[in-house]
XYZ file of N, CA, C and O in Angstrom:
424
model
N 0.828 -1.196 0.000
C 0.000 0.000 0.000
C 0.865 1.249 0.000
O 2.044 1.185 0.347
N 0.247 2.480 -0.416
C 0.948 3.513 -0.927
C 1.026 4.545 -0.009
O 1.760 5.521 -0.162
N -0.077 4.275 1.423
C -0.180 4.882 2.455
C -1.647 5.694 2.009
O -2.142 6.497 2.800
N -2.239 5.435 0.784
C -3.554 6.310 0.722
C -4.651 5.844 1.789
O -5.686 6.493 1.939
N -4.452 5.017 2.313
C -5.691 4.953 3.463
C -5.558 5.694 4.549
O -6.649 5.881 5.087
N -4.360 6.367 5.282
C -4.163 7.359 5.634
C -4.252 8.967 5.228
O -4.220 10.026 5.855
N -4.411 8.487 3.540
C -4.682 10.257 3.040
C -6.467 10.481 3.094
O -7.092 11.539 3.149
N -7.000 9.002 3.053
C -8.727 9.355 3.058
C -9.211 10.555 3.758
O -9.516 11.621 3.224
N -9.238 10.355 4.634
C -9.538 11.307 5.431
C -8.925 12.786 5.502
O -9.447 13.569 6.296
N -8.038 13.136 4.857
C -8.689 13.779 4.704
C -8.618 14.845 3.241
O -8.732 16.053 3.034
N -8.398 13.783 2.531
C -9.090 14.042 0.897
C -10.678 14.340 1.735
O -11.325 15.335 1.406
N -11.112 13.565 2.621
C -12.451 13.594 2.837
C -12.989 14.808 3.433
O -14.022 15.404 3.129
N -12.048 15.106 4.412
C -12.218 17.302 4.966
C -12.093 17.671 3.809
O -13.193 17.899 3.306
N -11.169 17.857 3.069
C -11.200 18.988 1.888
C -12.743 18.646 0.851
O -13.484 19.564 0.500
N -12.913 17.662 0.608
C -14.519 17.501 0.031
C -15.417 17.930 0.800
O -16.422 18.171 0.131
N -15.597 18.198 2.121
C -16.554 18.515 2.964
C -16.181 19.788 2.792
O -17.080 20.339 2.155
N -15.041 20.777 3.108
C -14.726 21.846 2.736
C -15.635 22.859 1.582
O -16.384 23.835 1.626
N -15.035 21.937 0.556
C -15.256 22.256 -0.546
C -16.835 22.429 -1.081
O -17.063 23.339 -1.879
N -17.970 21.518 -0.622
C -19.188 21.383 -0.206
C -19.322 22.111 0.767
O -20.475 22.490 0.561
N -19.051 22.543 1.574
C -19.523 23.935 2.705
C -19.150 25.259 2.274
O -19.687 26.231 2.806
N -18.051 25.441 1.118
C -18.011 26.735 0.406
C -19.043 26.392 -0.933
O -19.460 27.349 -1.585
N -19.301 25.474 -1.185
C -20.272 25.565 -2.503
C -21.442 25.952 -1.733
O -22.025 26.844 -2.349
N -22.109 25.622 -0.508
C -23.407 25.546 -0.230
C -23.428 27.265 0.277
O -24.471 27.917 0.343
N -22.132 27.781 0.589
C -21.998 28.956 1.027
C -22.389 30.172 -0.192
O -23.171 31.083 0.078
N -21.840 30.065 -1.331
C -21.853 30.691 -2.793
C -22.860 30.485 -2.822
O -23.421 31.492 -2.391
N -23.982 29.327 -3.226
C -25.096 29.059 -2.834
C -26.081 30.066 -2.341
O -26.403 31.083 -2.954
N -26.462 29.746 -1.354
C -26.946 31.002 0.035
C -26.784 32.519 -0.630
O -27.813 33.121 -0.938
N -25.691 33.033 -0.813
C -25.350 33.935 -1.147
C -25.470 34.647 -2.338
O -25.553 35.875 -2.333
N -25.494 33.693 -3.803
C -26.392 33.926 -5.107
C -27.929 33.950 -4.608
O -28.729 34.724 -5.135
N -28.212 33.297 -3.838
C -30.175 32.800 -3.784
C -30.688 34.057 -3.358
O -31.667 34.696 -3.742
N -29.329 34.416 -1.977
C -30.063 35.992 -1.140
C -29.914 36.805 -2.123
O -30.921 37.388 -2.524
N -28.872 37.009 -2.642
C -29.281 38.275 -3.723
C -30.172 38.184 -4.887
O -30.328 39.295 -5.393
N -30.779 37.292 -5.457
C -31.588 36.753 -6.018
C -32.821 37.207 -5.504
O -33.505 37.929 -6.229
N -33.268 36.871 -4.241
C -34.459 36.945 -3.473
C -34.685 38.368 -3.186
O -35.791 38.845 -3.443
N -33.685 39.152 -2.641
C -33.965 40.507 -2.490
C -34.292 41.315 -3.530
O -35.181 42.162 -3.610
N -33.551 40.995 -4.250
C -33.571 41.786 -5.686
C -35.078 41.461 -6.102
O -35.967 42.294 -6.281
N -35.161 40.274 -6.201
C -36.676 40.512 -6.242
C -37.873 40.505 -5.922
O -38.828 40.398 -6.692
N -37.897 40.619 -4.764
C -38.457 41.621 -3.290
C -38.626 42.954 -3.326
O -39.586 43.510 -2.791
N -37.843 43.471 -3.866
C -37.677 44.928 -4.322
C -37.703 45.401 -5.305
O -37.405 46.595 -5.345
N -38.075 44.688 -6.592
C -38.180 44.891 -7.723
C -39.626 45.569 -7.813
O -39.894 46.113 -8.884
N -40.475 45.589 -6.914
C -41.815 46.003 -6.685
C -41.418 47.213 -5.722
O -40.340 47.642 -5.310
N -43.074 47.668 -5.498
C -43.081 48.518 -4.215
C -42.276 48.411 -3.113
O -41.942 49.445 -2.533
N -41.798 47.027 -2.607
C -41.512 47.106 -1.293
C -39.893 47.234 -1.674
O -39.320 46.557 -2.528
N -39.235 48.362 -0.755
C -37.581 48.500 -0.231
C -37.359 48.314 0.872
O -37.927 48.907 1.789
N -36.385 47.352 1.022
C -35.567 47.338 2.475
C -34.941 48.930 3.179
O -34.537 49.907 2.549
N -35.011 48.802 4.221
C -34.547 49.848 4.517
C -32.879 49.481 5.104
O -32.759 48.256 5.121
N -31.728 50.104 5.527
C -30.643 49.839 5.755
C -30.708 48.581 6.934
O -30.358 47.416 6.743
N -31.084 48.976 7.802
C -31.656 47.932 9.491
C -31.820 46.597 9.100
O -31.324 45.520 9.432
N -32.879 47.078 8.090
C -33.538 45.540 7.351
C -32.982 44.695 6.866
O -32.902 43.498 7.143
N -32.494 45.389 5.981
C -30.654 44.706 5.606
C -29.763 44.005 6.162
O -29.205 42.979 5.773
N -29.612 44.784 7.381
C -28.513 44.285 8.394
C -29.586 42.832 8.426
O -29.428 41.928 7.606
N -30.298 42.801 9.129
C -30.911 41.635 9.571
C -30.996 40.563 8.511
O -30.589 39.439 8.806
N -31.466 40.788 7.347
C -31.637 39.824 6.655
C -30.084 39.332 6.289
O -29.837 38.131 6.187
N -29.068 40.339 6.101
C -27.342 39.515 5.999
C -27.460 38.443 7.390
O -27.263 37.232 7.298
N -27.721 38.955 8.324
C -28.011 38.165 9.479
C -28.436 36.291 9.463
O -27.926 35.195 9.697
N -29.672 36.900 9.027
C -30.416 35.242 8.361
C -29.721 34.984 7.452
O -29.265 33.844 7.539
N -29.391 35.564 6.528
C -28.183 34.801 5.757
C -27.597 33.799 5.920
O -27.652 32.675 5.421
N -26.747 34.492 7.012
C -25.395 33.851 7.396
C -25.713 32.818 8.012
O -24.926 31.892 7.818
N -26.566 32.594 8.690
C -27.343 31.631 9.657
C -27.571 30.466 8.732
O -26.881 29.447 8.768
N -28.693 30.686 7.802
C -28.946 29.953 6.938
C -27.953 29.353 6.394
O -28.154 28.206 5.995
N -26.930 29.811 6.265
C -26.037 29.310 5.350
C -24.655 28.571 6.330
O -23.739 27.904 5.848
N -24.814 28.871 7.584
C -23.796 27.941 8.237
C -24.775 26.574 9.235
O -24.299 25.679 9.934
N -26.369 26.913 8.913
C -27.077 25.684 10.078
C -28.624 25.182 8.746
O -29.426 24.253 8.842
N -28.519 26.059 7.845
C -29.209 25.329 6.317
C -30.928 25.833 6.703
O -31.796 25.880 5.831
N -31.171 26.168 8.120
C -32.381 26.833 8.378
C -32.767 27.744 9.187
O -32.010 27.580 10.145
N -33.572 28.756 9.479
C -33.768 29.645 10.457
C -35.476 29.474 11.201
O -36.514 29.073 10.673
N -35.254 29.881 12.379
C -36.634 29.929 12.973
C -36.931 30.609 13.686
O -35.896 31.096 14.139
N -37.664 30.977 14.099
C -38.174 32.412 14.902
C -37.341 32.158 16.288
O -36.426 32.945 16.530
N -37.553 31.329 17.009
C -36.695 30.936 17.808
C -34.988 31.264 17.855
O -34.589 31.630 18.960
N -34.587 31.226 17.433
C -33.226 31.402 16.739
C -33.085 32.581 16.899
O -31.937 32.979 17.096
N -33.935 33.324 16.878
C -33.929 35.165 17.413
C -33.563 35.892 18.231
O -33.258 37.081 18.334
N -33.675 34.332 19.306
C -33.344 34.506 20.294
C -31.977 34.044 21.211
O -31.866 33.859 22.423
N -31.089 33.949 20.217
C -29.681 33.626 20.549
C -28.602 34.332 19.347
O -28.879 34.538 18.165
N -27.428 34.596 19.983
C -26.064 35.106 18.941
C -26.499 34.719 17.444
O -26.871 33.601 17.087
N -26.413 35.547 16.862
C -26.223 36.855 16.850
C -27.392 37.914 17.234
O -27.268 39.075 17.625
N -28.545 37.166 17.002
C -29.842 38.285 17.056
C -29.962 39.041 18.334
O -30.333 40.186 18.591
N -29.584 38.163 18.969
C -30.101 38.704 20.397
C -29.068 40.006 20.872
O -29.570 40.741 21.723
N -27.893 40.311 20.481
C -27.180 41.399 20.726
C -27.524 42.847 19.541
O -26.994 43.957 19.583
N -28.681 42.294 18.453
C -29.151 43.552 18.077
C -30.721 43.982 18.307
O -31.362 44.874 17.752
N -31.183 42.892 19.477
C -32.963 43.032 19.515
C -33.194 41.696 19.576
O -33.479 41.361 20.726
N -33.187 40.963 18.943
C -33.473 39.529 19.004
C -35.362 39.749 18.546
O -35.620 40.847 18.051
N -36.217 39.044 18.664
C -37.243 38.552 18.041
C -38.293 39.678 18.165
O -39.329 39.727 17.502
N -37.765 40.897 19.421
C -38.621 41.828 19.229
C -38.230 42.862 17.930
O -39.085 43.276 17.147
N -37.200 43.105 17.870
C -36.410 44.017 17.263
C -36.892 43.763 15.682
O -37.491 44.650 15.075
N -36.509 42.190 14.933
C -37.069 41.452 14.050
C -38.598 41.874 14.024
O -38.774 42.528 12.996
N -39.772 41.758 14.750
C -40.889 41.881 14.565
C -41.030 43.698 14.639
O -42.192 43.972 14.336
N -40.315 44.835 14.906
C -40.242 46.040 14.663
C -40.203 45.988 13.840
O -41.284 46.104 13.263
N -38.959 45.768 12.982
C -38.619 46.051 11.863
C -39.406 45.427 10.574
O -39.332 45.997 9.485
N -40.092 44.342 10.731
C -40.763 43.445 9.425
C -42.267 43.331 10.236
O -42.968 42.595 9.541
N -42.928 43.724 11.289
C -44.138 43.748 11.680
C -44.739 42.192 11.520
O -44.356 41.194 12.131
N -45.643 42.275 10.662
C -46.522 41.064 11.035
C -45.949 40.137 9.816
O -46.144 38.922 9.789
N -45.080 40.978 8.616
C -44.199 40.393 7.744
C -43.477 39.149 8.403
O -43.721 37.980 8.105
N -42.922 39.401 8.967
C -41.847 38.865 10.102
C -42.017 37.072 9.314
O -41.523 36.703 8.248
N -42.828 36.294 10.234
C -42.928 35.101 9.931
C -42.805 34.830 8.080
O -42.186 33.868 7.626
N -43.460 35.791 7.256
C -43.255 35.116 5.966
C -41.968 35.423 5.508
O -41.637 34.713 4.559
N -40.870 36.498 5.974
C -39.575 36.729 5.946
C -38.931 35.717 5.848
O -38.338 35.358 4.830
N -38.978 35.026 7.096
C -38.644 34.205 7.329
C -38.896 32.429 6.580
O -38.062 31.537 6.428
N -39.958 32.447 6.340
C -40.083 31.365 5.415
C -40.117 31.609 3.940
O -40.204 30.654 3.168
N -40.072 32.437 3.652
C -39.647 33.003 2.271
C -37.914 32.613 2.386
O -37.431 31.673 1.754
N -37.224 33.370 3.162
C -35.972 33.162 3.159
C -35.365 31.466 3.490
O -34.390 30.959 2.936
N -36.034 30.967 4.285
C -35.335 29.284 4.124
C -36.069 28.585 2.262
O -35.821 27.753 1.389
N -36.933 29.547 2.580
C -37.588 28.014 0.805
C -36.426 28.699 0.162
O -35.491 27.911 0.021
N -36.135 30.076 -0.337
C -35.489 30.703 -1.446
C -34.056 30.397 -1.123
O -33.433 29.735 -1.953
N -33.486 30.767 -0.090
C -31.719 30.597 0.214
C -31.345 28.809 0.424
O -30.164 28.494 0.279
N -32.124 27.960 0.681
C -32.066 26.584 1.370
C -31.657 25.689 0.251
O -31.236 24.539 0.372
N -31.829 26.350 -0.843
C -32.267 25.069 -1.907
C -30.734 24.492 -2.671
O -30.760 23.569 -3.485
């Protein structure tokens, strides 16, 4: 043997790697995708809004889903957490949110 059963692993991190930056690019084409056309109508984000939704983003894209719950821990919770979220997107809030896992998830 050539010693490759010792390299498996981790040929096998760098494939997992490599699949956690694809799913990342991912996320990140879908959100701008989604906003853009979100706003292609009447409705604009405002700057705040923004912040938050990079927020769910990032979330989405390092745990693959978000939930209202989730609002309520790092990062949200050091800018408002689930009240702050329901200020800013009102009764929106919940379809934000499931708009953003169907559209960024896929």
């Amino acid at each position: 043997m050539d010693g490759s059963i010792n390299q498996f692993p981790e040929q096998a991190a760098r494939d997992n790697i490599d699949k956690l930056t694809a799913y990342d690019k991912t996320v990140d084409r879908n959100f701008q995708k989604w906003v853009f056309e979100k706003q292609a109508g009447a409705l604009k984000f405002n700057e705040e809004q923004m912040n938050w939704l990079r927020m769910m983003k990032e979330h989405i894209a390092t745990s693959f889903h978000i939930e209202v719950e989730n609002l309520d821990y790092t990062p949200f919770d050091a800018q408002g957490g689930r009240g702050m979220m329901f200020k800013l997107f009102g009764n929106g809030m919940n379809t934000v949110i499931s708009e953003m896992n169907e559209a960024l998830a896929v």
